[in-house]
CSV table of C-alpha atoms in Angstrom, one decimal:
chain,number,residue,atom,x,y,z
A,819,VAL,CA,-0.2,17.3,-8.3
A,820,ALA,CA,-2.1,14.2,-9.3
A,821,VAL,CA,1.0,12.0,-8.9
A,822,GLY,CA,1.7,13.5,-5.4
A,823,VAL,CA,-1.9,13.1,-4.2
A,824,ALA,CA,-2.0,9.5,-5.5
A,825,LYS,CA,1.2,8.7,-3.6
A,826,ARG,CA,-0.4,10.0,-0.4
A,827,ILE,CA,-3.6,8.0,-1.0
A,828,LEU,CA,-1.7,4.8,-1.7
A,829,HIS,CA,0.5,5.4,1.4
A,830,ASP,CA,-2.6,5.8,3.5
A,831,ALA,CA,-4.4,2.8,2.0
A,832,LEU,CA,-1.3,0.6,2.5
A,833,ALA,CA,-0.9,1.7,6.2
A,834,TYR,CA,-4.6,0.9,6.8
A,835,SER,CA,-4.3,-2.5,5.2
A,836,LEU,CA,-1.3,-3.3,7.4
A,837,ASP,CA,-3.3,-2.4,10.6
A,838,ARG,CA,-6.7,-3.7,9.7
A,839,LYS,CA,-7.3,-7.2,10.8
A,840,GLN,CA,-10.0,-9.5,9.4
A,841,PHE,CA,-10.3,-13.2,10.1
A,842,GLY,CA,-7.2,-13.1,12.3
A,843,GLN,CA,-4.8,-11.5,9.8
A,844,ALA,CA,-4.0,-8.1,8.3
A,845,ILE,CA,-6.1,-7.4,5.2
A,846,CYS,CA,-2.8,-6.6,3.2
A,847,ASP,CA,-2.3,-10.4,3.2
A,848,PHE,CA,-5.4,-11.0,1.1
A,849,GLN,CA,-4.7,-11.4,-2.6
A,850,LEU,CA,-7.4,-9.0,-3.9
A,851,VAL,CA,-6.2,-6.2,-1.6
A,852,GLN,CA,-2.6,-6.9,-2.8
A,853,ALA,CA,-3.9,-6.7,-6.4
A,854,MET,CA,-5.5,-3.3,-5.7
A,855,LEU,CA,-2.3,-2.1,-4.1
A,856,ALA,CA,-0.1,-3.5,-6.9
A,857,ASP,CA,-2.3,-2.0,-9.6
A,858,SER,CA,-2.2,1.4,-7.9
A,859,GLN,CA,1.6,1.3,-7.5
A,860,ALA,CA,2.1,0.3,-11.2
A,861,GLU,CA,-0.2,3.1,-12.5
A,862,LEU,CA,1.4,5.6,-10.1
A,863,TYR,CA,4.9,4.7,-11.4
A,864,ALA,CA,3.8,5.0,-15.0
A,865,ALA,CA,2.2,8.4,-14.4
A,866,GLU,CA,5.3,9.6,-12.6
A,867,CYS,CA,7.6,8.4,-15.4
A,868,MET,CA,5.4,10.1,-18.1
A,869,THR,CA,5.4,13.4,-16.2
A,870,ILE,CA,9.2,13.3,-15.7
A,871,ASP,CA,9.8,12.4,-19.3
A,872,ALA,CA,7.6,15.3,-20.6
A,873,ALA,CA,9.3,17.7,-18.2
A,874,ARG,CA,12.8,16.6,-19.4
A,875,ARG,CA,11.8,17.0,-23.0
A,876,ARG,CA,10.4,20.4,-22.3
A,877,ASP,CA,13.6,21.4,-20.5
A,878,ALA,CA,15.5,20.3,-23.6
A,879,GLY,CA,13.5,22.7,-25.7
A,880,GLN,CA,11.2,20.2,-27.4
A,881,ASN,CA,7.5,20.8,-28.2
A,882,VAL,CA,5.8,18.5,-25.7
A,883,SER,CA,2.2,19.3,-26.4
A,884,THR,CA,1.3,15.6,-27.0
A,885,GLU,CA,3.4,14.3,-24.2
A,886,ALA,CA,2.1,16.8,-21.7
A,887,SER,CA,-1.5,16.1,-22.6
A,888,SER,CA,-0.8,12.4,-22.4
A,889,ALA,CA,0.8,12.7,-19.0
A,890,LYS,CA,-2.0,15.0,-17.7
A,891,MET,CA,-4.7,12.7,-19.0
A,892,PHE,CA,-3.2,9.5,-17.6
A,893,ALA,CA,-2.1,11.0,-14.3
A,894,THR,CA,-5.5,12.5,-13.5
A,895,GLU,CA,-7.4,9.4,-14.5
A,896,MET,CA,-4.9,7.2,-12.5
A,897,CYS,CA,-5.4,9.4,-9.4
A,898,GLY,CA,-9.1,8.8,-9.6
A,899,ARG,CA,-8.6,5.0,-9.9
A,900,VAL,CA,-6.1,5.0,-7.0
A,901,ALA,CA,-8.6,6.9,-4.8
A,902,ASP,CA,-11.4,4.5,-5.8
A,903,ARG,CA,-9.3,1.5,-4.9
A,904,ALA,CA,-8.3,3.1,-1.6
A,905,VAL,CA,-12.0,3.5,-0.7
A,906,GLN,CA,-12.4,-0.2,-1.6
A,907,ILE,CA,-9.5,-1.2,0.7
A,908,LEU,CA,-10.8,0.9,3.6
A,909,GLY,CA,-14.4,-0.3,3.1
A,910,GLY,CA,-16.9,1.6,5.1
A,911,SER,CA,-14.1,3.6,6.8
A,912,GLY,CA,-13.3,5.0,3.4
A,913,TYR,CA,-16.3,7.3,3.7
A,914,MET,CA,-15.4,8.5,7.2
A,915,ALA,CA,-13.7,11.9,7.5
A,916,GLU,CA,-11.2,10.7,10.2
A,917,TYR,CA,-9.3,8.7,7.6
A,918,GLY,CA,-9.0,11.5,5.0
A,919,ILE,CA,-9.5,9.1,2.0
A,920,GLU,CA,-13.1,10.3,1.7
A,921,ARG,CA,-11.9,13.9,1.1
A,922,PHE,CA,-9.3,12.8,-1.4
A,923,TYR,CA,-11.9,10.6,-3.2
A,924,ARG,CA,-14.1,13.7,-3.6
A,925,ASP,CA,-11.3,16.1,-4.5
A,926,VAL,CA,-9.4,14.1,-7.1
A,927,ARG,CA,-12.4,14.3,-9.4
A,928,LEU,CA,-11.5,17.9,-10.0
A,929,PHE,CA,-8.1,16.9,-11.4
A,930,ARG,CA,-9.9,15.6,-14.5
A,931,LEU,CA,-11.6,18.9,-15.1
A,932,TYR,CA,-9.1,21.8,-14.6
A,933,GLU,CA,-6.5,22.6,-17.2
A,934,GLY,CA,-8.6,20.8,-19.8
A,935,THR,CA,-10.9,17.8,-19.3
A,936,THR,CA,-9.9,14.3,-20.2
A,937,GLN,CA,-11.8,14.7,-23.4
A,938,ILE,CA,-10.0,17.9,-24.3
A,939,GLN,CA,-6.7,16.1,-23.7
A,940,GLN,CA,-7.8,13.3,-26.0
A,941,ILE,CA,-8.6,15.9,-28.7
A,942,ILE,CA,-5.2,17.5,-28.4
A,943,ILE,CA,-3.4,14.2,-28.5
A,944,ALA,CA,-5.3,12.9,-31.5
A,945,ARG,CA,-5.0,16.3,-33.4
A,946,ASN,CA,-1.3,16.2,-32.9
A,947,MET,CA,-1.0,12.6,-34.0
A,948,VAL,CA,-2.9,13.3,-37.2
A,949,ARG,CA,-1.0,16.5,-37.9
A,950,ASP,CA,2.4,14.7,-37.4
A,951,ALA,CA,1.3,11.8,-39.5
A,952,LYS,CA,0.3,14.1,-42.3
A,953,PHE,CA,3.2,16.5,-42.2
A,954,GLY,CA,6.0,14.9,-40.1
A,955,ASP,CA,8.8,17.4,-39.4
A,956,ASP,CA,7.8,19.8,-42.2
A,957,LEU,CA,6.9,22.7,-39.9
A,958,ASP,CA,6.2,25.1,-42.8
A,959,ALA,CA,3.6,22.7,-44.3
A,960,ARG,CA,2.1,22.2,-40.8
A,961,ASP,CA,1.8,25.9,-40.3
A,962,ARG,CA,0.2,26.4,-43.8
A,963,ALA,CA,-2.3,23.7,-43.1
A,964,GLN,CA,-3.4,25.3,-39.8
A,965,GLN,CA,-3.7,28.8,-41.2
A,966,PRO,CA,-7.1,28.4,-43.0
A,967,ALA,CA,-8.8,26.9,-39.9
A,968,GLN,CA,-7.3,29.7,-37.7
A,969,ALA,CA,-8.4,32.4,-40.2
A,970,GLN,CA,-11.9,31.0,-40.2
A,971,ALA,CA,-12.0,30.9,-36.4
A,972,ARG,CA,-10.9,34.6,-36.3
A,973,GLN,CA,-13.5,35.6,-38.9
A,974,ARG,CA,-16.3,34.0,-36.8
A,975,LEU,CA,-15.1,35.9,-33.8
A,976,VAL,CA,-15.0,39.2,-35.6
A,977,ILE,CA,-18.3,39.1,-37.6
A,978,GLY,CA,-20.1,36.5,-35.6
A,979,ASP,CA,-21.7,33.2,-36.8
A,980,HIS,CA,-24.8,34.5,-38.6
A,981,HIS,CA,-26.5,31.5,-40.0
A,982,PRO,CA,-29.7,32.4,-42.1
A,983,ASP,CA,-31.8,29.8,-40.3
A,984,ARG,CA,-30.9,31.2,-36.9
A,985,ALA,CA,-31.8,34.7,-38.1
A,986,HIS,CA,-35.1,33.5,-39.4
A,987,ARG,CA,-35.9,31.7,-36.1
A,988,ALA,CA,-35.0,34.8,-34.1
A,989,THR,CA,-37.2,37.0,-36.2
A,990,ALA,CA,-40.1,34.5,-36.1
A,991,SER,CA,-39.8,34.1,-32.3
A,992,SER,CA,-39.8,37.9,-31.8
A,993,LYS,CA,-42.9,38.2,-33.9
A,994,THR,CA,-44.6,35.5,-31.9
A,995,MET,CA,-43.7,37.2,-28.6
A,996,SER,CA,-45.0,40.6,-29.8
A,997,ARG,CA,-48.5,39.2,-30.5
């Protein structure tokens, strides 16, 4: 979704820069506008390539947890940057509803939140990198290493996380409230 939305935003920003005249020429002829368009196109291409690569690997039956998280993180962050540049290119018009860029600018922020925030994607990527560095292709060792952490997490869910200090504070605060 982020790649498709970024394509639309870039298309609209380019069309605007072709039509908008400043100092007797189209603003697309200004080098800084060209730089923003070029940066957006390069990042868009990279995100699209990452997404296609992850999908092809998944279709081939590979585990693509790292690649999918990398593509999601990069594509959603890229979409935000493309939207920001489009607002810059449109100037004050970038905030006007008639151009649509203002709506994209607001909406694309959500891409970095749903299906795992950017920070969650970073954790997944780093965790997988560390795991692969430690265990490589030894899936049995990888599974054994993850079992203790998973068992501890299940135990906390079943019996709760009853820390003695928390129990003391709860008892003390209930005594204070009853006075």
